[in-house]
mmCIF file with all atom_site columns, C-alpha atoms in Angstrom:
data_model
loop_
_atom_site.group_PDB
_atom_site.id
_atom_site.type_symbol
_atom_site.label_atom_id
_atom_site.label_alt_id
_atom_site.label_comp_id
_atom_site.label_asym_id
_atom_site.label_entity_id
_atom_site.label_seq_id
_atom_site.pdbx_PDB_ins_code
_atom_site.Cartn_x
_atom_site.Cartn_y
_atom_site.Cartn_z
_atom_site.occupancy
_atom_site.B_iso_or_equiv
_atom_site.pdbx_formal_charge
_atom_site.auth_seq_id
_atom_site.auth_comp_id
_atom_site.auth_asym_id
_atom_site.auth_atom_id
_atom_site.pdbx_PDB_model_num
ATOM 1   C CA . MET I 1 1   ? -65.189 41.243  -31.553 1.00 0.00 ? 1   MET I CA 1
ATOM 2   C CA . THR I 1 2   ? -64.030 37.779  -30.799 1.00 0.00 ? 2   THR I CA 1
ATOM 3   C CA . TRP I 1 3   ? -62.257 35.733  -33.314 1.00 0.00 ? 3   TRP I CA 1
ATOM 4   C CA . PRO I 1 4   ? -63.353 32.169  -33.292 1.00 0.00 ? 4   PRO I CA 1
ATOM 5   C CA . HIS I 1 5   ? -59.882 30.743  -33.885 1.00 0.00 ? 5   HIS I CA 1
ATOM 6   C CA . ALA I 1 6   ? -58.016 33.015  -31.499 1.00 0.00 ? 6   ALA I CA 1
ATOM 7   C CA . LYS I 1 7   ? -58.237 30.624  -28.579 1.00 0.00 ? 7   LYS I CA 1
ATOM 8   C CA . LYS I 1 8   ? -57.109 27.692  -30.663 1.00 0.00 ? 8   LYS I CA 1
ATOM 9   C CA . THR I 1 9   ? -54.228 29.681  -32.115 1.00 0.00 ? 9   THR I CA 1
ATOM 10  C CA . THR I 1 10  ? -53.059 30.881  -28.697 1.00 0.00 ? 10  THR I CA 1
ATOM 11  C CA . GLY I 1 11  ? -53.455 27.356  -27.342 1.00 0.00 ? 11  GLY I CA 1
ATOM 12  C CA . ARG I 1 12  ? -51.460 25.909  -30.208 1.00 0.00 ? 12  ARG I CA 1
ATOM 13  C CA . PHE I 1 13  ? -48.713 28.513  -29.787 1.00 0.00 ? 13  PHE I CA 1
ATOM 14  C CA . GLY I 1 14  ? -48.863 28.101  -26.002 1.00 0.00 ? 14  GLY I CA 1
ATOM 15  C CA . SER I 1 15  ? -48.432 24.331  -26.337 1.00 0.00 ? 15  SER I CA 1
ATOM 16  C CA . ALA I 1 16  ? -45.546 24.822  -28.719 1.00 0.00 ? 16  ALA I CA 1
ATOM 17  C CA . ALA I 1 17  ? -43.941 27.329  -26.351 1.00 0.00 ? 17  ALA I CA 1
ATOM 18  C CA . THR I 1 18  ? -44.422 24.979  -23.413 1.00 0.00 ? 18  THR I CA 1
ATOM 19  C CA . GLY I 1 19  ? -42.981 22.128  -25.439 1.00 0.00 ? 19  GLY I CA 1
ATOM 20  C CA . LEU I 1 20  ? -40.034 24.271  -26.432 1.00 0.00 ? 20  LEU I CA 1
ATOM 21  C CA . LEU I 1 21  ? -39.471 25.271  -22.809 1.00 0.00 ? 21  LEU I CA 1
ATOM 22  C CA . LEU I 1 22  ? -39.608 21.654  -21.684 1.00 0.00 ? 22  LEU I CA 1
ATOM 23  C CA . ALA I 1 23  ? -37.233 20.585  -24.437 1.00 0.00 ? 23  ALA I CA 1
ATOM 24  C CA . THR I 1 24  ? -34.854 23.411  -23.531 1.00 0.00 ? 24  THR I CA 1
ATOM 25  C CA . ALA I 1 25  ? -35.042 22.486  -19.853 1.00 0.00 ? 25  ALA I CA 1
ATOM 26  C CA . GLY I 1 26  ? -34.401 18.831  -20.732 1.00 0.00 ? 26  GLY I CA 1
ATOM 27  C CA . LEU I 1 27  ? -31.420 19.779  -22.871 1.00 0.00 ? 27  LEU I CA 1
ATOM 28  C CA . SER I 1 28  ? -30.148 22.063  -20.127 1.00 0.00 ? 28  SER I CA 1
ATOM 29  C CA . LEU I 1 29  ? -30.464 19.261  -17.571 1.00 0.00 ? 29  LEU I CA 1
ATOM 30  C CA . ALA I 1 30  ? -28.732 16.820  -19.913 1.00 0.00 ? 30  ALA I CA 1
ATOM 31  C CA . ALA I 1 31  ? -25.947 19.354  -20.526 1.00 0.00 ? 31  ALA I CA 1
ATOM 32  C CA . ARG I 1 32  ? -25.519 19.872  -16.783 1.00 0.00 ? 32  ARG I CA 1
ATOM 33  C CA . GLN I 1 33  ? -25.388 16.115  -16.206 1.00 0.00 ? 33  GLN I CA 1
ATOM 34  C CA . TRP I 1 34  ? -22.855 15.754  -19.020 1.00 0.00 ? 34  TRP I CA 1
ATOM 35  C CA . ARG I 1 35  ? -20.704 18.516  -17.484 1.00 0.00 ? 35  ARG I CA 1
ATOM 36  C CA . LEU I 1 36  ? -20.912 16.853  -14.064 1.00 0.00 ? 36  LEU I CA 1
ATOM 37  C CA . GLU I 1 37  ? -19.971 13.499  -15.544 1.00 0.00 ? 37  GLU I CA 1
ATOM 38  C CA . THR I 1 38  ? -17.077 15.130  -17.404 1.00 0.00 ? 38  THR I CA 1
ATOM 39  C CA . VAL I 1 39  ? -15.846 16.691  -14.157 1.00 0.00 ? 39  VAL I CA 1
ATOM 40  C CA . ARG I 1 40  ? -16.159 13.323  -12.368 1.00 0.00 ? 40  ARG I CA 1
ATOM 41  C CA . LEU I 1 41  ? -14.197 11.612  -15.122 1.00 0.00 ? 41  LEU I CA 1
ATOM 42  C CA . GLN I 1 42  ? -11.498 14.287  -15.003 1.00 0.00 ? 42  GLN I CA 1
ATOM 43  C CA . GLU I 1 43  ? -11.256 13.870  -11.217 1.00 0.00 ? 43  GLU I CA 1
ATOM 44  C CA . ARG I 1 44  ? -10.982 10.090  -11.619 1.00 0.00 ? 44  ARG I CA 1
ATOM 45  C CA . ILE I 1 45  ? -8.260  10.507  -14.240 1.00 0.00 ? 45  ILE I CA 1
ATOM 46  C CA . LEU I 1 46  ? -6.339  12.746  -11.835 1.00 0.00 ? 46  LEU I CA 1
ATOM 47  C CA . GLU I 1 47  ? -6.761  10.175  -9.037  1.00 0.00 ? 47  GLU I CA 1
ATOM 48  C CA . LEU I 1 48  ? -5.457  7.415   -11.299 1.00 0.00 ? 48  LEU I CA 1
ATOM 49  C CA . GLU I 1 49  ? -2.526  9.556   -12.432 1.00 0.00 ? 49  GLU I CA 1
ATOM 50  C CA . LYS I 1 50  ? -1.714  10.278  -8.776  1.00 0.00 ? 50  LYS I CA 1
ATOM 51  C CA . LEU I 1 51  ? -1.930  6.575   -7.923  1.00 0.00 ? 51  LEU I CA 1
ATOM 52  C CA . THR I 1 52  ? 0.287   5.681   -10.873 1.00 0.00 ? 52  THR I CA 1
ATOM 53  C CA . SER I 1 53  ? 2.811   8.303   -9.840  1.00 0.00 ? 53  SER I CA 1
ATOM 54  C CA . ARG I 1 54  ? 2.784   7.021   -6.251  1.00 0.00 ? 54  ARG I CA 1
ATOM 55  C CA . ARG I 1 55  ? 3.313   3.432   -7.386  1.00 0.00 ? 55  ARG I CA 1
ATOM 56  C CA . GLN I 1 56  ? 6.152   4.501   -9.648  1.00 0.00 ? 56  GLN I CA 1
ATOM 57  C CA . SER I 1 57  ? 7.709   6.413   -6.751  1.00 0.00 ? 57  SER I CA 1
ATOM 58  C CA . LEU I 1 58  ? 7.373   3.384   -4.474  1.00 0.00 ? 58  LEU I CA 1
ATOM 59  C CA . ALA I 1 59  ? 8.936   1.125   -7.108  1.00 0.00 ? 59  ALA I CA 1
ATOM 60  C CA . HIS I 1 60  ? 11.794  3.594   -7.523  1.00 0.00 ? 60  HIS I CA 1
ATOM 61  C CA . GLN I 1 61  ? 12.254  3.808   -3.756  1.00 0.00 ? 61  GLN I CA 1
ATOM 62  C CA . GLN I 1 62  ? 12.359  0.024   -3.507  1.00 0.00 ? 62  GLN I CA 1
ATOM 63  C CA . ARG I 1 63  ? 15.007  -0.165  -6.255  1.00 0.00 ? 63  ARG I CA 1
ATOM 64  C CA . MET I 1 64  ? 17.041  2.531   -4.506  1.00 0.00 ? 64  MET I CA 1
ATOM 65  C CA . HIS I 1 65  ? 16.745  0.753   -1.155  1.00 0.00 ? 65  HIS I CA 1
ATOM 66  C CA . TRP I 1 66  ? 17.970  -2.474  -2.735  1.00 0.00 ? 66  TRP I CA 1
ATOM 67  C CA . GLU I 1 67  ? 20.816  -0.712  -4.532  1.00 0.00 ? 67  GLU I CA 1
ATOM 68  C CA . LEU I 1 68  ? 21.989  1.033   -1.364  1.00 0.00 ? 68  LEU I CA 1
ATOM 69  C CA . LEU I 1 69  ? 21.682  -2.102  0.747   1.00 0.00 ? 69  LEU I CA 1
ATOM 70  C CA . THR I 1 70  ? 23.551  -4.147  -1.849  1.00 0.00 ? 70  THR I CA 1
ATOM 71  C CA . ARG I 1 71  ? 26.424  -1.702  -1.695  1.00 0.00 ? 71  ARG I CA 1
ATOM 72  C CA . ALA I 1 72  ? 26.450  -1.924  2.110   1.00 0.00 ? 72  ALA I CA 1
ATOM 73  C CA . ILE I 1 73  ? 26.410  -5.724  1.973   1.00 0.00 ? 73  ILE I CA 1
ATOM 74  C CA . ASP I 1 74  ? 29.250  -5.799  -0.560  1.00 0.00 ? 74  ASP I CA 1
ATOM 75  C CA . ASP I 1 75  ? 31.423  -3.158  1.080   1.00 0.00 ? 75  ASP I CA 1
ATOM 76  C CA . PRO I 1 76  ? 31.837  -3.230  4.890   1.00 0.00 ? 76  PRO I CA 1
ATOM 77  C CA . SER I 1 77  ? 33.155  0.343   4.869   1.00 0.00 ? 77  SER I CA 1
ATOM 78  C CA . LEU I 1 78  ? 29.839  1.505   3.387   1.00 0.00 ? 78  LEU I CA 1
ATOM 79  C CA . ALA I 1 79  ? 27.879  -0.706  5.765   1.00 0.00 ? 79  ALA I CA 1
ATOM 80  C CA . GLU I 1 80  ? 29.327  1.269   8.669   1.00 0.00 ? 80  GLU I CA 1
ATOM 81  C CA . VAL I 1 81  ? 27.320  4.294   7.495   1.00 0.00 ? 81  VAL I CA 1
ATOM 82  C CA . ILE I 1 82  ? 23.977  2.630   8.213   1.00 0.00 ? 82  ILE I CA 1
ATOM 83  C CA . ASP I 1 83  ? 24.973  -0.018  10.743  1.00 0.00 ? 83  ASP I CA 1
ATOM 84  C CA . THR I 1 84  ? 23.050  0.664   13.932  1.00 0.00 ? 84  THR I CA 1
ATOM 85  C CA . TYR I 1 85  ? 23.225  -2.891  15.215  1.00 0.00 ? 85  TYR I CA 1
ATOM 86  C CA . ASP I 1 86  ? 25.045  -3.749  18.424  1.00 0.00 ? 86  ASP I CA 1
ATOM 87  C CA . LYS I 1 87  ? 28.770  -3.663  17.636  1.00 0.00 ? 87  LYS I CA 1
ATOM 88  C CA . GLY I 1 88  ? 29.133  -6.843  19.704  1.00 0.00 ? 88  GLY I CA 1
ATOM 89  C CA . ILE I 1 89  ? 27.447  -8.671  16.801  1.00 0.00 ? 89  ILE I CA 1
ATOM 90  C CA . PRO I 1 90  ? 30.104  -9.946  14.361  1.00 0.00 ? 90  PRO I CA 1
ATOM 91  C CA . ALA I 1 91  ? 30.408  -7.943  11.125  1.00 0.00 ? 91  ALA I CA 1
ATOM 92  C CA . GLU I 1 92  ? 29.445  -10.938 8.981   1.00 0.00 ? 92  GLU I CA 1
ATOM 93  C CA . ARG I 1 93  ? 26.218  -11.391 10.957  1.00 0.00 ? 93  ARG I CA 1
ATOM 94  C CA . ARG I 1 94  ? 25.399  -7.670  10.651  1.00 0.00 ? 94  ARG I CA 1
ATOM 95  C CA . ARG I 1 95  ? 25.797  -8.002  6.874   1.00 0.00 ? 95  ARG I CA 1
ATOM 96  C CA . GLN I 1 96  ? 23.345  -10.885 7.013   1.00 0.00 ? 96  GLN I CA 1
ATOM 97  C CA . PHE I 1 97  ? 21.000  -8.609  8.940   1.00 0.00 ? 97  PHE I CA 1
ATOM 98  C CA . PHE I 1 98  ? 21.191  -6.079  6.094   1.00 0.00 ? 98  PHE I CA 1
ATOM 99  C CA . TYR I 1 99  ? 20.186  -8.842  3.722   1.00 0.00 ? 99  TYR I CA 1
ATOM 100 C CA . ALA I 1 100 ? 17.333  -9.941  6.025   1.00 0.00 ? 100 ALA I CA 1
ATOM 101 C CA . ASN I 1 101 ? 16.212  -6.308  6.143   1.00 0.00 ? 101 ASN I CA 1
ATOM 102 C CA . ALA I 1 102 ? 16.195  -6.190  2.335   1.00 0.00 ? 102 ALA I CA 1
ATOM 103 C CA . TRP I 1 103 ? 13.843  -9.190  2.275   1.00 0.00 ? 103 TRP I CA 1
ATOM 104 C CA . TYR I 1 104 ? 11.633  -7.698  4.956   1.00 0.00 ? 104 TYR I CA 1
ATOM 105 C CA . VAL I 1 105 ? 11.406  -4.334  3.178   1.00 0.00 ? 105 VAL I CA 1
ATOM 106 C CA . ASN I 1 106 ? 10.642  -6.139  -0.071  1.00 0.00 ? 106 ASN I CA 1
ATOM 107 C CA . LEU I 1 107 ? 7.803   -7.982  1.659   1.00 0.00 ? 107 LEU I CA 1
ATOM 108 C CA . TYR I 1 108 ? 6.537   -4.681  3.044   1.00 0.00 ? 108 TYR I CA 1
ATOM 109 C CA . HIS I 1 109 ? 6.483   -3.110  -0.430  1.00 0.00 ? 109 HIS I CA 1
ATOM 110 C CA . VAL I 1 110 ? 4.826   -6.129  -2.029  1.00 0.00 ? 110 VAL I CA 1
ATOM 111 C CA . HIS I 1 111 ? 2.105   -5.929  0.614   1.00 0.00 ? 111 HIS I CA 1
ATOM 112 C CA . GLN I 1 112 ? 1.774   -2.144  0.198   1.00 0.00 ? 112 GLN I CA 1
ATOM 113 C CA . ALA I 1 113 ? 1.406   -2.543  -3.559  1.00 0.00 ? 113 ALA I CA 1
ATOM 114 C CA . GLY I 1 114 ? -1.542  -4.851  -2.972  1.00 0.00 ? 114 GLY I CA 1
ATOM 115 C CA . LEU I 1 115 ? 0.227   -7.859  -4.463  1.00 0.00 ? 115 LEU I CA 1
ATOM 116 C CA . LEU I 1 116 ? 0.059   -9.749  -1.179  1.00 0.00 ? 116 LEU I CA 1
ATOM 117 C CA . ASP I 1 117 ? -2.981  -9.763  1.093   1.00 0.00 ? 117 ASP I CA 1
ATOM 118 C CA . GLN I 1 118 ? -2.889  -10.080 4.884   1.00 0.00 ? 118 GLN I CA 1
ATOM 119 C CA . GLU I 1 119 ? -2.978  -13.868 4.811   1.00 0.00 ? 119 GLU I CA 1
ATOM 120 C CA . GLY I 1 120 ? -0.215  -14.045 2.206   1.00 0.00 ? 120 GLY I CA 1
ATOM 121 C CA . LEU I 1 121 ? 1.853   -11.574 4.200   1.00 0.00 ? 121 LEU I CA 1
ATOM 122 C CA . GLN I 1 122 ? 1.566   -13.669 7.317   1.00 0.00 ? 122 GLN I CA 1
ATOM 123 C CA . GLY I 1 123 ? 2.460   -16.806 5.361   1.00 0.00 ? 123 GLY I CA 1
ATOM 124 C CA . ARG I 1 124 ? 5.640   -15.223 4.033   1.00 0.00 ? 124 ARG I CA 1
ATOM 125 C CA . LEU I 1 125 ? 6.561   -13.949 7.492   1.00 0.00 ? 125 LEU I CA 1
ATOM 126 C CA . ARG I 1 126 ? 6.102   -17.475 8.869   1.00 0.00 ? 126 ARG I CA 1
ATOM 127 C CA . GLU I 1 127 ? 8.610   -18.692 6.275   1.00 0.00 ? 127 GLU I CA 1
ATOM 128 C CA . PHE I 1 128 ? 11.107  -15.953 7.108   1.00 0.00 ? 128 PHE I CA 1
ATOM 129 C CA . PHE I 1 129 ? 10.881  -16.696 10.822  1.00 0.00 ? 129 PHE I CA 1
ATOM 130 C CA . GLN I 1 130 ? 11.934  -20.289 10.211  1.00 0.00 ? 130 GLN I CA 1
ATOM 131 C CA . SER I 1 131 ? 15.420  -18.913 9.688   1.00 0.00 ? 131 SER I CA 1
ATOM 132 C CA . PRO I 1 132 ? 17.380  -18.476 12.940  1.00 0.00 ? 132 PRO I CA 1
ATOM 133 C CA . ILE I 1 133 ? 19.313  -15.627 11.309  1.00 0.00 ? 133 ILE I CA 1
ATOM 134 C CA . PHE I 1 134 ? 16.097  -13.836 10.366  1.00 0.00 ? 134 PHE I CA 1
ATOM 135 C CA . ARG I 1 135 ? 14.800  -14.295 13.908  1.00 0.00 ? 135 ARG I CA 1
ATOM 136 C CA . GLU I 1 136 ? 18.065  -12.900 15.258  1.00 0.00 ? 136 GLU I CA 1
ATOM 137 C CA . TYR I 1 137 ? 17.798  -9.949  12.841  1.00 0.00 ? 137 TYR I CA 1
ATOM 138 C CA . TRP I 1 138 ? 14.226  -9.347  14.007  1.00 0.00 ? 138 TRP I CA 1
ATOM 139 C CA . GLU I 1 139 ? 15.275  -9.190  17.626  1.00 0.00 ? 139 GLU I CA 1
ATOM 140 C CA . ALA I 1 140 ? 18.337  -7.042  16.851  1.00 0.00 ? 140 ALA I CA 1
ATOM 141 C CA . SER I 1 141 ? 16.177  -4.528  14.956  1.00 0.00 ? 141 SER I CA 1
ATOM 142 C CA . ARG I 1 142 ? 13.575  -4.158  17.719  1.00 0.00 ? 142 ARG I CA 1
ATOM 143 C CA . ASN I 1 143 ? 14.894  -0.707  18.734  1.00 0.00 ? 143 ASN I CA 1
ATOM 144 C CA . MET I 1 144 ? 14.650  0.477   15.117  1.00 0.00 ? 144 MET I CA 1
ATOM 145 C CA . ARG I 1 145 ? 10.981  -0.558  14.921  1.00 0.00 ? 145 ARG I CA 1
ATOM 146 C CA . ALA I 1 146 ? 10.322  1.114   18.276  1.00 0.00 ? 146 ALA I CA 1
ATOM 147 C CA . SER I 1 147 ? 11.269  4.461   16.730  1.00 0.00 ? 147 SER I CA 1
ATOM 148 C CA . LEU I 1 148 ? 8.534   4.226   14.056  1.00 0.00 ? 148 LEU I CA 1
ATOM 149 C CA . ASP I 1 149 ? 5.363   6.276   14.268  1.00 0.00 ? 149 ASP I CA 1
ATOM 150 C CA . GLU I 1 150 ? 3.007   3.746   15.870  1.00 0.00 ? 150 GLU I CA 1
ATOM 151 C CA . ARG I 1 151 ? 0.209   4.779   13.474  1.00 0.00 ? 151 ARG I CA 1
ATOM 152 C CA . SER I 1 152 ? 2.286   4.030   10.372  1.00 0.00 ? 152 SER I CA 1
ATOM 153 C CA . GLU I 1 153 ? 1.719   1.039   8.150   1.00 0.00 ? 153 GLU I CA 1
ATOM 154 C CA . GLU I 1 154 ? 5.312   -0.008  8.716   1.00 0.00 ? 154 GLU I CA 1
ATOM 155 C CA . ALA I 1 155 ? 4.779   -0.058  12.492  1.00 0.00 ? 155 ALA I CA 1
ATOM 156 C CA . ARG I 1 156 ? 1.555   -2.030  12.012  1.00 0.00 ? 156 ARG I CA 1
ATOM 157 C CA . LEU I 1 157 ? 3.414   -4.613  9.960   1.00 0.00 ? 157 LEU I CA 1
ATOM 158 C CA . GLY I 1 158 ? 6.044   -4.822  12.692  1.00 0.00 ? 158 GLY I CA 1
ATOM 159 C CA . ARG I 1 159 ? 3.318   -5.542  15.245  1.00 0.00 ? 159 ARG I CA 1
ATOM 160 C CA . VAL I 1 160 ? 1.910   -8.264  12.984  1.00 0.00 ? 160 VAL I CA 1
ATOM 161 C CA . ALA I 1 161 ? 5.359   -9.854  12.790  1.00 0.00 ? 161 ALA I CA 1
ATOM 162 C CA . ASP I 1 162 ? 5.942   -9.510  16.550  1.00 0.00 ? 162 ASP I CA 1
ATOM 163 C CA . ALA I 1 163 ? 2.614   -11.219 17.266  1.00 0.00 ? 163 ALA I CA 1
ATOM 164 C CA . LEU I 1 164 ? 3.479   -13.990 14.831  1.00 0.00 ? 164 LEU I CA 1
ATOM 165 C CA . VAL I 1 165 ? 6.845   -14.587 16.516  1.00 0.00 ? 165 VAL I CA 1
ATOM 166 C CA . ARG I 1 166 ? 5.083   -14.825 19.896  1.00 0.00 ? 166 ARG I CA 1
ATOM 167 C CA . ASP I 1 167 ? 2.482   -17.217 18.459  1.00 0.00 ? 167 ASP I CA 1
ATOM 168 C CA . MET I 1 168 ? 5.200   -19.360 16.908  1.00 0.00 ? 168 MET I CA 1
ATOM 169 C CA . ASP I 1 169 ? 7.181   -19.446 20.166  1.00 0.00 ? 169 ASP I CA 1
ATOM 170 C CA . GLU I 1 170 ? 4.094   -20.433 22.149  1.00 0.00 ? 170 GLU I CA 1
ATOM 171 C CA . ALA I 1 171 ? 2.693   -22.944 19.638  1.00 0.00 ? 171 ALA I CA 1
ATOM 172 C CA . ASP I 1 172 ? 2.232   -26.554 20.700  1.00 0.00 ? 172 ASP I CA 1
ATOM 173 C CA . THR I 1 173 ? 2.790   -27.787 17.163  1.00 0.00 ? 173 THR I CA 1
ATOM 174 C CA . GLU I 1 174 ? 5.700   -28.404 14.863  1.00 0.00 ? 174 GLU I CA 1
ATOM 175 C CA . GLU I 1 175 ? 3.466   -27.366 11.966  1.00 0.00 ? 175 GLU I CA 1
ATOM 176 C CA . TRP I 1 176 ? 4.787   -23.808 11.780  1.00 0.00 ? 176 TRP I CA 1
ATOM 177 C CA . TRP I 1 177 ? 2.833   -23.057 8.603   1.00 0.00 ? 177 TRP I CA 1
ATOM 178 C CA . VAL I 1 178 ? -0.485  -23.042 10.503  1.00 0.00 ? 178 VAL I CA 1
ATOM 179 C CA . VAL I 1 179 ? 0.568   -20.858 13.448  1.00 0.00 ? 179 VAL I CA 1
ATOM 180 C CA . GLY I 1 180 ? -0.907  -17.402 13.913  1.00 0.00 ? 180 GLY I CA 1
ATOM 181 C CA . THR I 1 181 ? -4.075  -15.648 12.869  1.00 0.00 ? 181 THR I CA 1
ATOM 182 C CA . PRO I 1 182 ? -3.968  -12.601 10.622  1.00 0.00 ? 182 PRO I CA 1
ATOM 183 C CA . PRO I 1 183 ? -4.962  -9.513  12.607  1.00 0.00 ? 183 PRO I CA 1
ATOM 184 C CA . ASN I 1 184 ? -8.087  -7.600  11.682  1.00 0.00 ? 184 ASN I CA 1
ATOM 185 C CA . ASP I 1 185 ? -6.591  -4.095  11.918  1.00 0.00 ? 185 ASP I CA 1
#
């Protein structure tokens, strides 16, 4: 015996079951997407915490560098500890080199922190190289830069400065502020 409403009842329950399955699948997909987004956000938070920690470490290192250099500048007996310049250079000039190095390292850190782009970096270097003492420091520290890992950012900055010095020496203009082109690397 066939019941006249049996097909309709099964169809109605089948549609409800299908709807329930689809809703469950949709909720499951939404839950998975939410979990993935939560994981992505947690990863981003960790990246930002790492970046913050690195910047704090760099700032601390810069303060320590300045503190140590200041002591060397103020006390010639302490300067002897880090003085690798030619001993034929007068002590007063070597102290000036320490000060020039402090400015150069500061510029390096400002650039590394993203506070100074390539063009700004080159502009500041142009200013520094207007000083004969800074130029003398740059030449006297050539051997120190040669010992850097050539792939390092510090070595790259040294190459930028070396190229700028060459460009300034070869320039046919007295307008030093327009000499040199920022490198693309």
